[in-house]
Coordinates of C-alpha atoms and ligand atoms in Angstrom, one line a residue:
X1 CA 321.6 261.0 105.3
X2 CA 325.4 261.2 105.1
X3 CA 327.0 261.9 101.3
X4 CA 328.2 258.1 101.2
X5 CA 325.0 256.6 102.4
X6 CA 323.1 258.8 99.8
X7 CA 325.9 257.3 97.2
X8 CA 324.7 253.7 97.9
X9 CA 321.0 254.3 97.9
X10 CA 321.7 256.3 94.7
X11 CA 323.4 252.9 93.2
X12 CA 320.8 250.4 94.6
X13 CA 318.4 252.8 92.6
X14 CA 320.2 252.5 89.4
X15 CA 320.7 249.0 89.5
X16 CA 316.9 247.7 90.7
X17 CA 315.2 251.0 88.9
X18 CA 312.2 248.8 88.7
X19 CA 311.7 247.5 92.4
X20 CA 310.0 250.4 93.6
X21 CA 309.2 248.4 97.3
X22 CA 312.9 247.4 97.7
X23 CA 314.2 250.5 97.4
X24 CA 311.8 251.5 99.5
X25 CA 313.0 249.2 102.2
X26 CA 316.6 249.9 101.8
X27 CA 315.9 253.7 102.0
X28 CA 314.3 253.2 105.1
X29 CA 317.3 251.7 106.8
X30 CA 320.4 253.9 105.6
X31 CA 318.2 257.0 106.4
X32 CA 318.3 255.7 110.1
X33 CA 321.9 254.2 110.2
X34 CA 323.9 257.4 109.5
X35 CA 325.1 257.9 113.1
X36 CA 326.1 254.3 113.1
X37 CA 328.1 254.5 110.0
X38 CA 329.5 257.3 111.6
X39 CA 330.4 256.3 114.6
X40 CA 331.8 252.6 112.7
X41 CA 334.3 254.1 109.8
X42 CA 335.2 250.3 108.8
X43 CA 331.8 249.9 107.5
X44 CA 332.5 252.5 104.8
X45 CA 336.1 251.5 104.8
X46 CA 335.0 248.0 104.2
X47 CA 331.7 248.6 101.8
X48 CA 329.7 246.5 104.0
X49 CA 326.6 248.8 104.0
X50 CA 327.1 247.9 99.5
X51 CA 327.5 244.4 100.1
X52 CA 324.5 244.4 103.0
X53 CA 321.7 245.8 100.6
X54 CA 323.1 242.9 97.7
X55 CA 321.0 239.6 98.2
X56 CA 323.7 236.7 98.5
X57 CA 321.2 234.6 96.2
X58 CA 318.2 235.1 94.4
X59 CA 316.6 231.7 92.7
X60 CA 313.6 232.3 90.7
X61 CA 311.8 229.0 88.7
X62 CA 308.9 227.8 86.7
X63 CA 305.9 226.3 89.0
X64 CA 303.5 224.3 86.4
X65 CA 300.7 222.6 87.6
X66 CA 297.4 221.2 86.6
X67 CA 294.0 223.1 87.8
X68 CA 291.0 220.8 88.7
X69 CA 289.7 221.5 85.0
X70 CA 293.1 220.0 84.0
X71 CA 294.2 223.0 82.4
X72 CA 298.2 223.5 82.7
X73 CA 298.8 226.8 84.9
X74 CA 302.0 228.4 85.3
X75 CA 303.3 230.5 87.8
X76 CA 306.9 232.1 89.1
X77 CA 308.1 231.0 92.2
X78 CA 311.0 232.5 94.2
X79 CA 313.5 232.1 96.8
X80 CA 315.6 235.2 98.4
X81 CA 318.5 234.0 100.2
X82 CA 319.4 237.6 101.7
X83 CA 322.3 237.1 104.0
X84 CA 323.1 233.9 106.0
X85 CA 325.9 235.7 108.7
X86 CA 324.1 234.5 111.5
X87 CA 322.6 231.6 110.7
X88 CA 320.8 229.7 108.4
X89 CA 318.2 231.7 106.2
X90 CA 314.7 231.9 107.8
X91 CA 311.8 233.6 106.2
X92 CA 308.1 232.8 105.3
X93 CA 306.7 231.9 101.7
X94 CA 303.9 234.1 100.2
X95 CA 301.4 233.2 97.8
X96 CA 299.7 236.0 96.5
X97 CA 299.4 237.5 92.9
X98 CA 301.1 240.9 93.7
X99 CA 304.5 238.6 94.4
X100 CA 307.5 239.9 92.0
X101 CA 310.7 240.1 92.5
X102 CA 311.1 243.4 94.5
X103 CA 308.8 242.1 96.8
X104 CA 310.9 239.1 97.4
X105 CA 314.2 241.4 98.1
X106 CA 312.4 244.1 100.3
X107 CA 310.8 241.3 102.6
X108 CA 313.9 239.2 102.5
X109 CA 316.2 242.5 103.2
X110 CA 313.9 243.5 106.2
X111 CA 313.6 240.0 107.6
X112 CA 317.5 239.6 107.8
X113 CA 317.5 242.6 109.9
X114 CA 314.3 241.5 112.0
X115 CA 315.8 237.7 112.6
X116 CA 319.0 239.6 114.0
X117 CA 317.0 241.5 116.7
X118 CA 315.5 238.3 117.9
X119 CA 319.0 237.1 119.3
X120 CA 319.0 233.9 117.7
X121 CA 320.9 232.4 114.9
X122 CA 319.0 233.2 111.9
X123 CA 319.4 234.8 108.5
X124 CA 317.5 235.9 106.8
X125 CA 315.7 235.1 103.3
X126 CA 312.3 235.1 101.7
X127 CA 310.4 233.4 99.0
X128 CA 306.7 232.2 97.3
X129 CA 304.8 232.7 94.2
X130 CA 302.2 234.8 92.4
X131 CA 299.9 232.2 92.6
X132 CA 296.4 232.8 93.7
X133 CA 294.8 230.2 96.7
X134 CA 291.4 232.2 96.6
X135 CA 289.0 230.5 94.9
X136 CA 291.5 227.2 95.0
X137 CA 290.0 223.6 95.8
X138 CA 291.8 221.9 98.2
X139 CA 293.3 219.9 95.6
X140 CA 294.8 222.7 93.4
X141 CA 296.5 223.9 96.9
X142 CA 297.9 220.5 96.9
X143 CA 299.6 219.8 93.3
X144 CA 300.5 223.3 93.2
X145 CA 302.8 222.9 96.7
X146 CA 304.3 219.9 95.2
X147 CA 305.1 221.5 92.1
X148 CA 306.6 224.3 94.3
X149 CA 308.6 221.9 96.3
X150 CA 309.8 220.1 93.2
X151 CA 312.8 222.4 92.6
X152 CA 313.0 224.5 96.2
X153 CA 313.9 221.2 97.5
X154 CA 317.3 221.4 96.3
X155 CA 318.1 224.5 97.9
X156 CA 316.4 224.0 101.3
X157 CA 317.4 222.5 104.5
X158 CA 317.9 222.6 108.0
X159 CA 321.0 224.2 108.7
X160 CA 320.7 225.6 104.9
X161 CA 317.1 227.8 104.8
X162 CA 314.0 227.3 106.1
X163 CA 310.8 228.3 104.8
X164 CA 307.6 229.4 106.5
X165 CA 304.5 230.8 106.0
X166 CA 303.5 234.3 105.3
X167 CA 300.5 235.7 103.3
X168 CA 298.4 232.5 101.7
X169 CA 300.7 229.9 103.5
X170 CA 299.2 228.5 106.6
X171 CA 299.0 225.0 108.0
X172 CA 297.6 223.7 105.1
X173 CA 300.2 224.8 102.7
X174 CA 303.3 224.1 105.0
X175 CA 302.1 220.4 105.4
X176 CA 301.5 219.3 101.5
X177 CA 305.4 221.8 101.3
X178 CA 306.8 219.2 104.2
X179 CA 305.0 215.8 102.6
X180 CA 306.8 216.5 99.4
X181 CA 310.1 217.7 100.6
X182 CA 309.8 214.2 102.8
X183 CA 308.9 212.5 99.7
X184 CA 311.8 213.5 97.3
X185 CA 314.5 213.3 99.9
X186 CA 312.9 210.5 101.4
X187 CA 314.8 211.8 104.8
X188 CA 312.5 213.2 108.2
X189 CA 313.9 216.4 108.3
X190 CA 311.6 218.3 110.8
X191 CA 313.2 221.3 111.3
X192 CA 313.5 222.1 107.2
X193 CA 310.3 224.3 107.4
X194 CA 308.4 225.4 110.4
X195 CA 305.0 226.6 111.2
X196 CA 304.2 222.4 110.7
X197 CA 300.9 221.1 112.1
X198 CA 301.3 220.3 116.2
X199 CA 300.8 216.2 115.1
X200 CA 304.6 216.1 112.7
X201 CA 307.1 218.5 114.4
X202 CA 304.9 221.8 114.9
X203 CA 305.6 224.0 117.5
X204 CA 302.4 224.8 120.3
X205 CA 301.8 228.7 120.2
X206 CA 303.5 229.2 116.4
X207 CA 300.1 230.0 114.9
X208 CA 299.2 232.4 117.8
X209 CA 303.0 233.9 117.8
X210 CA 303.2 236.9 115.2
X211 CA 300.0 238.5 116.8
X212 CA 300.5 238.0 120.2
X213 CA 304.1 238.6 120.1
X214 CA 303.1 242.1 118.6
X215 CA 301.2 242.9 121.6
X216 CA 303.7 241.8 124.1
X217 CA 305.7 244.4 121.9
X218 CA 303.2 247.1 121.9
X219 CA 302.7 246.5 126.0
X220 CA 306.3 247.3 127.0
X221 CA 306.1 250.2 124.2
X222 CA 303.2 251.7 126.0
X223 CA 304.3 251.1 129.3
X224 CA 307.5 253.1 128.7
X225 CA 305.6 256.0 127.2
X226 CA 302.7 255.7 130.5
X227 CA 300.2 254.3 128.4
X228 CA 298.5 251.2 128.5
X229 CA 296.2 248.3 126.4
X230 CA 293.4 249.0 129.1
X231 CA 290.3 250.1 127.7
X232 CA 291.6 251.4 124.5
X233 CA 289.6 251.5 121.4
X234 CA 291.5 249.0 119.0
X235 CA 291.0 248.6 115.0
X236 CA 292.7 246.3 113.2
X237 CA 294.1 246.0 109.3
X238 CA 293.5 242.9 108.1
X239 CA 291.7 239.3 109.5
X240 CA 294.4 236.7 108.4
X241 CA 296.5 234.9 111.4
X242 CA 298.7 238.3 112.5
X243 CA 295.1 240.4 112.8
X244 CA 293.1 237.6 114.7
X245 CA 296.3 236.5 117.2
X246 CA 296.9 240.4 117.5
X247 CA 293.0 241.2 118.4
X248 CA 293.2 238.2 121.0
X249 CA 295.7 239.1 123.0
X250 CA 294.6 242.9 122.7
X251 CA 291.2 242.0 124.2
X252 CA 293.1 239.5 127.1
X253 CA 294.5 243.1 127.8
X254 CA 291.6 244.7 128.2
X255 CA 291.4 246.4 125.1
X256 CA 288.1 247.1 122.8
X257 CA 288.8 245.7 119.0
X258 CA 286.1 247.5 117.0
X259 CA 287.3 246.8 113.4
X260 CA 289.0 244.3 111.0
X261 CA 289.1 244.3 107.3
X262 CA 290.1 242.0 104.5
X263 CA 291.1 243.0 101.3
X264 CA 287.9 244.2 99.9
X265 CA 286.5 246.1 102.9
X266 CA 286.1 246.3 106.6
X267 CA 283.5 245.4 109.5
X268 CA 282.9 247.4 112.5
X269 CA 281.3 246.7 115.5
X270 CA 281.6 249.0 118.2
X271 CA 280.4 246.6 120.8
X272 CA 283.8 244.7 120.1
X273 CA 284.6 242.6 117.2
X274 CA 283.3 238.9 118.0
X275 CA 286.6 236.9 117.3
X276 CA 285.4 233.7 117.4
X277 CA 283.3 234.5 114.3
X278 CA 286.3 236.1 112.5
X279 CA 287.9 232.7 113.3
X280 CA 285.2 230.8 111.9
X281 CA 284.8 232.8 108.8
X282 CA 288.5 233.4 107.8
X283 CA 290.5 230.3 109.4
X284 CA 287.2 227.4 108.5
X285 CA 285.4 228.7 105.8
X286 CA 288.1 231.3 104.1
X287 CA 285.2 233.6 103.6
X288 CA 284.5 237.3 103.2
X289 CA 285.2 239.6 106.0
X290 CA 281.3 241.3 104.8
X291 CA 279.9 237.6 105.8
X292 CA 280.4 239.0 109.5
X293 CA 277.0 240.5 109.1
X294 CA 274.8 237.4 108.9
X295 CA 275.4 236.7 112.6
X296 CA 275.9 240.2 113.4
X297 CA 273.2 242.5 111.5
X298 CA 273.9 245.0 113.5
X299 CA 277.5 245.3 112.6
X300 CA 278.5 247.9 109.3
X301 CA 280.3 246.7 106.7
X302 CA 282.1 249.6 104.6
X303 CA 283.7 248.6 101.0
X304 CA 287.1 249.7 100.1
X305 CA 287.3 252.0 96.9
X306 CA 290.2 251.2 94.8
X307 CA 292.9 254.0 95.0
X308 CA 291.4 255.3 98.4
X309 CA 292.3 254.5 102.3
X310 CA 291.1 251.8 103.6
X311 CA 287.9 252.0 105.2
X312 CA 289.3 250.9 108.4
X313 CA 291.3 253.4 108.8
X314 CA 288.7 255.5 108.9
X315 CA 287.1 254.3 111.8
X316 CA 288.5 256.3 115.1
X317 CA 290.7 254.6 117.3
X318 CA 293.5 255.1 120.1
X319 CA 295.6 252.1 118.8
X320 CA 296.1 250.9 115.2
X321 CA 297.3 247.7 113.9
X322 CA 298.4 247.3 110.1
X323 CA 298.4 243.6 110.0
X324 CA 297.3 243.0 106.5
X325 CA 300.0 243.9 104.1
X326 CA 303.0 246.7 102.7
X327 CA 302.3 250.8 102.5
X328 CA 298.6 250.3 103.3
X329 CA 299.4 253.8 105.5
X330 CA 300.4 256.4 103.3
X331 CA 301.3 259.9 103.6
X332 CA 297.4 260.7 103.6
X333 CA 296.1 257.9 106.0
X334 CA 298.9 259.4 108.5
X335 CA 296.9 262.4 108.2
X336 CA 293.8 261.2 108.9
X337 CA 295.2 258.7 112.1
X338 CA 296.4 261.5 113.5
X339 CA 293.5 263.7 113.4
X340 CA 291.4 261.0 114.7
X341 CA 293.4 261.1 117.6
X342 CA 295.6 258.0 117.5
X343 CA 298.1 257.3 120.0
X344 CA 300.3 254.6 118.9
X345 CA 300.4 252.2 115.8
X346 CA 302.4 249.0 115.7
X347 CA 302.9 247.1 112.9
X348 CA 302.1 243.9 112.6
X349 CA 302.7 243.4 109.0
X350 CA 305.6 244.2 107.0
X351 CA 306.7 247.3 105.6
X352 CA 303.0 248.7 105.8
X353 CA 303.8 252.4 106.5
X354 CA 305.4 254.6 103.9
X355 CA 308.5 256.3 104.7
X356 CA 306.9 260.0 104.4
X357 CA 304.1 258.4 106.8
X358 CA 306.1 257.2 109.2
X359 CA 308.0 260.6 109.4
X360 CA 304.8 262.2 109.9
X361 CA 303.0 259.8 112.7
X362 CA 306.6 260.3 114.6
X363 CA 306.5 263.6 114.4
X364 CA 303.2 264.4 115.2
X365 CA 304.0 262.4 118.6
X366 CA 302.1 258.6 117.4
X367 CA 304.4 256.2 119.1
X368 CA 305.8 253.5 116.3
X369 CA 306.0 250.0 116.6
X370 CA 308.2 249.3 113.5
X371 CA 307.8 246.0 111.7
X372 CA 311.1 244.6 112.1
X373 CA 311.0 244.7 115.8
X374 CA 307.1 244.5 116.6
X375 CA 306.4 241.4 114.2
X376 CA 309.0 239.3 115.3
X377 CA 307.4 237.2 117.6
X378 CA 306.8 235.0 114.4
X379 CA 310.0 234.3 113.3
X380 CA 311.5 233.8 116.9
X381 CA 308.6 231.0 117.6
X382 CA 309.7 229.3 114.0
X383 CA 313.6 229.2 115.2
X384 CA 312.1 228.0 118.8
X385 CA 310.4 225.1 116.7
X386 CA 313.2 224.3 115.2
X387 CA 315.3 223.7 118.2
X388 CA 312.3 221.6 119.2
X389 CA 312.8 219.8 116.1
X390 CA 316.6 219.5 116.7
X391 CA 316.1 218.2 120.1
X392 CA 313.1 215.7 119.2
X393 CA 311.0 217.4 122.2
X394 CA 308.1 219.7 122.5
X395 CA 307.6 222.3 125.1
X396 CA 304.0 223.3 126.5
X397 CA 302.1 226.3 125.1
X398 CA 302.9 228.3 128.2
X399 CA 306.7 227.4 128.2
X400 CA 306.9 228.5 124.0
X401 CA 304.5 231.9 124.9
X402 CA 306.8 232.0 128.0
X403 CA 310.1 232.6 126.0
X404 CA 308.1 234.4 123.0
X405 CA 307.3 237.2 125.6
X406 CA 310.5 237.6 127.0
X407 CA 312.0 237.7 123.5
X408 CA 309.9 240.3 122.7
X409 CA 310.6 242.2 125.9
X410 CA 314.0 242.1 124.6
X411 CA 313.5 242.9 121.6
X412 CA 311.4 246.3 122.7
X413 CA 314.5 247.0 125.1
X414 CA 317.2 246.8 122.5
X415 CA 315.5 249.4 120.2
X416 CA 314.3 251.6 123.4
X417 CA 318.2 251.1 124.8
X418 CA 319.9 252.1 120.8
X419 CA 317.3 254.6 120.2
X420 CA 318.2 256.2 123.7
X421 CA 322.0 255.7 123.0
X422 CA 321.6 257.6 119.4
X423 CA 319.4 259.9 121.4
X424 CA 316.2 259.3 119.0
X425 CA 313.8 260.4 121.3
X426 CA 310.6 257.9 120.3
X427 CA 311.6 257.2 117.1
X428 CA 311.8 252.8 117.6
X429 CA 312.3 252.8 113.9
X430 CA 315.3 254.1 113.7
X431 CA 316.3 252.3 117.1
X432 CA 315.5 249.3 115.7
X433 CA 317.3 249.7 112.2
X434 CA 320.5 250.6 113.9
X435 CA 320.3 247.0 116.7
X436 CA 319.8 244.8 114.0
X437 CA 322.1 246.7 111.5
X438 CA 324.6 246.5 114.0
X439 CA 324.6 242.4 114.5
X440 CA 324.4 241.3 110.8
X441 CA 327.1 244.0 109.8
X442 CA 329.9 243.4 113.2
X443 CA 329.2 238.7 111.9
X444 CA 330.2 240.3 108.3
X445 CA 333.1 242.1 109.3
X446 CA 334.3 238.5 111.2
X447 CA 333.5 236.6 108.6
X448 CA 335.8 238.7 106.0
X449 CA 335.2 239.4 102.4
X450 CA 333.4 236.7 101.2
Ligands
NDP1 P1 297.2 236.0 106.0 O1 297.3 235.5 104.6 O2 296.8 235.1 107.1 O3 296.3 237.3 106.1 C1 296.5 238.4 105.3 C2 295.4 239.4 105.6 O4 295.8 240.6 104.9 C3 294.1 239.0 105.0 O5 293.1 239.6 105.8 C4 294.1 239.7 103.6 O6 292.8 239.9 103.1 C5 294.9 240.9 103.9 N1 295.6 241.4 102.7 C6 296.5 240.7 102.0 N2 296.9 241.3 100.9 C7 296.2 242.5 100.9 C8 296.2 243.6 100.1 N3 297.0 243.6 99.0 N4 295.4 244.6 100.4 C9 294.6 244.6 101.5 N5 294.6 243.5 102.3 C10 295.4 242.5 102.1 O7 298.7 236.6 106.2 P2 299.4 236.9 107.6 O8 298.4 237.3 108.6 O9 300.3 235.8 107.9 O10 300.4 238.1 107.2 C11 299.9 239.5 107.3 C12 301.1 240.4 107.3 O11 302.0 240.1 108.4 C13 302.0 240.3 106.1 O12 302.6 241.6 105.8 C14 303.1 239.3 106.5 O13 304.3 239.5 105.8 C15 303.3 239.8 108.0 N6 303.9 238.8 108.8 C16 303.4 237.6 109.0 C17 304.0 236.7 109.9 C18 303.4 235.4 110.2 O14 303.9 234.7 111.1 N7 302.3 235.0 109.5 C19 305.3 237.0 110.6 C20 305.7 238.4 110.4 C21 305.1 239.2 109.5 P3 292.3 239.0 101.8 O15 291.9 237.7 102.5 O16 291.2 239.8 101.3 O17 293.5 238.9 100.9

């Protein structure tokens, strides 16, 4: 890293000492921009890499609501509105008791980045709550997305930001979000949130878009390198809508998915995971990944121990998908991928390598499918919904998966094209950082000081 991009990361330190997974996010990108910065004196000249890493907004408010018992709860919700250059912000909503603040910034940083390397005009932003949906009747889900909606309303819209889902927010969630934002501003406004159900405004092939836009990812990847989906042994981190899409279309490709976990341990199967099962049990029931046994005795189930790596990552395999959530690979997982022989990871979720671990798969020879780029898929379906929305149509499943794969094609040539021009060799991360780097930072420099 040059001296001045050391200088900036040494001030976002000082001033968010206590948002460890920002500052992990931002480190990432400005130790792959130097020859960028280099090669662009105005950004220094300007301080646009200063004013890049500083969120334009951050709104953070009170979310009471009353459990079935009615006991008042209270949680924090948030809303990140990272930088709005090229569009409007776009980024899901997360409901999960690990959400803080840093997590906000560092998802709502990397998605503003990620939105640009789709090509369309999106910001990007981030937002959702420490509240818990396990264990939540149908009901609490319900009062506790109005309450939600009760103040993001006012800062929501569709040419202002708009929300999707993310960890905890499915279908379910986004509809009682969209009934009450419908309610309050009594107005239709379709394209205010995306990831709707297919009956009010949805968009065919959103649910199956993260996943399988991952694998249209990981297919040119591989193909560049002479490799190939074919008959490689698959596992997969995680069993919530990125893992299951991202299994599907790996088996379409001929691949063998032997593993999935949740967040208390993993199943494996080595006669292939039995998806329609998985579906059942995580996307009907909202069960435990270990219930995978009762049609399947013959299956293993292995428990995560707290402080240890994942059991799944254990399990050998030629291909690995993180899908589940950020730095489930560290330093020591990397290790253990790489003796087990992996070829190639891509990452389906966000941010879930470490820096040291990425530095080690790359140079150990692992082929990286970095988040920004490989996960995509998602956003890019949500802004092709929204132009639904806009023009009060709906394309066909194959014409949405249609423009998804060629989006993704793109994408995978715009980091393979920078990462060639910087002469990166196979390091996509960096190839990505720098493409989407570049967009947001040359609408900034337009746009003036502002
Ligand atoms: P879901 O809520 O559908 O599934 C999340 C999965 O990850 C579950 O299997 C869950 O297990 C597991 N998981 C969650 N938190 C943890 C944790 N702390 N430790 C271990 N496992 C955990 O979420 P998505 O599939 O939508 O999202 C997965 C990842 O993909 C996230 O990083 C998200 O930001 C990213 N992503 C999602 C997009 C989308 O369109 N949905 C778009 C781009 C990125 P359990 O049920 O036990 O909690």
């Amino acid at each position: 890293m040059s001296d001045y991009l050391e200088s900036v990361l040494a001030k976002v330190k000082e001033k968010n000492a206590h948002e460890s997974e920002f500052i992990q996010a931002v480190a990432e990108v400005l130790k792959t921009i130097k020859p960028l910065v280099e090669k662009e004196p105005i950004m220094k000249k300007t301080s646009l890499i200063e004013r890049l890493v500083e969120p334009e907004r951050i709104i953070s408010f009170r979310v009471s609501w009353m459990d079935d018992n009615g006991k008042i709860q209270v949680n924090k919700g948030y809303r990140v509105q990272f930088n709005g250059a090229i569009g409007p912000y776009k980024g899901g909503l997360r409901f999960h008791p690990s959400v803080n603040q840093s997590i906000m910034k560092f998802l709502a940083f990397e998605q503003t980045f990620k939105n640009a390397l789709t090509g369309l005009p999106i910001g990007g932003g981030k937002g959702g709550s420490d509240f818990d949906p396990k264990g939540k009747s149908d009901a609490e889900i319900m009062r506790f997305c109005q309450s939600f909606m009760n103040e993001l309303y006012r800062h929501i819209g569709h040419d202002i930001d708009v929300p999707a889902g993310d960890i905890g927010v499915g279908a379910r969630e986004v509809g009682y979000l969209f009934g009450q934002y419908r309610k309050i501003k009594n107005v239709y406004e379709a394209g205010v949130l995306t990831g709707k159900g297919l009956e009010y405004g949805g968009s065919l092939a959103r649910k199956e878009a993260t996943g399988y836009g991952l694998m249209y990812f990981m297919r040119e990847m591989l193909k560049a390198n002479n490799l190939e989906l074919k008959d490689k042994i698959v596992t997969i981190s995680g069993s919530g809508n990125v893992a299951i899409y991202a299994a599907q279309k790996a088996f379409e490709y001929g691949a063998k998915v032997v593993a999935m976990s949740d967040s208390t341990g993993c199943i494996y199967d080595e006669n292939g995971i039995d998806l329609e099962e998985i579906k059942r049990l995580k996307e009907v029931e909202r069960l435990r990944i270990k219930e995978y046994l009762q049609k399947h005795p013959n299956a293993q189930y292995m428990e995560n121990t707290e402080g240890q790596t994942p059991k799944v990552y254990t399990i050998k395999a030629e291909i690995v998908l993180p899908c589940a959530t950020q730095n489930d690979i560290n330093l020591e997982t990397a290790k253990l991928l790489v003796e087990n022989g992996v070829k190639a990871v891509g990452e389906g979720a966000n941010m879930p390598t470490t820096i040291d671990a990425i530095e080690y798969l790359i140079k150990n020879g692992v082929i990286l499918a970095p988040a920004k780029a490989a996960n995509a898929g998602g956003v890019a379906t949500s802004a092709l919904e929204m132009s639904q929305n806009s023009m009060r149509l709906s394309w066909t499943f194959e014409e949405v998966d249609k423009k998804l794969d060629c989006i993704m094609t793109n994408i995978f040539k715009a980091c393979s094209d920078t990462a060639k021009e910087y002469n990166l060799g196979i390091d996509y991360v960096a190839g990505a950082n720098i493409a989407g780097f570049k967009k947001v930072a040359t609408a900034m420099l337009a746009q003036g000081i502002i």
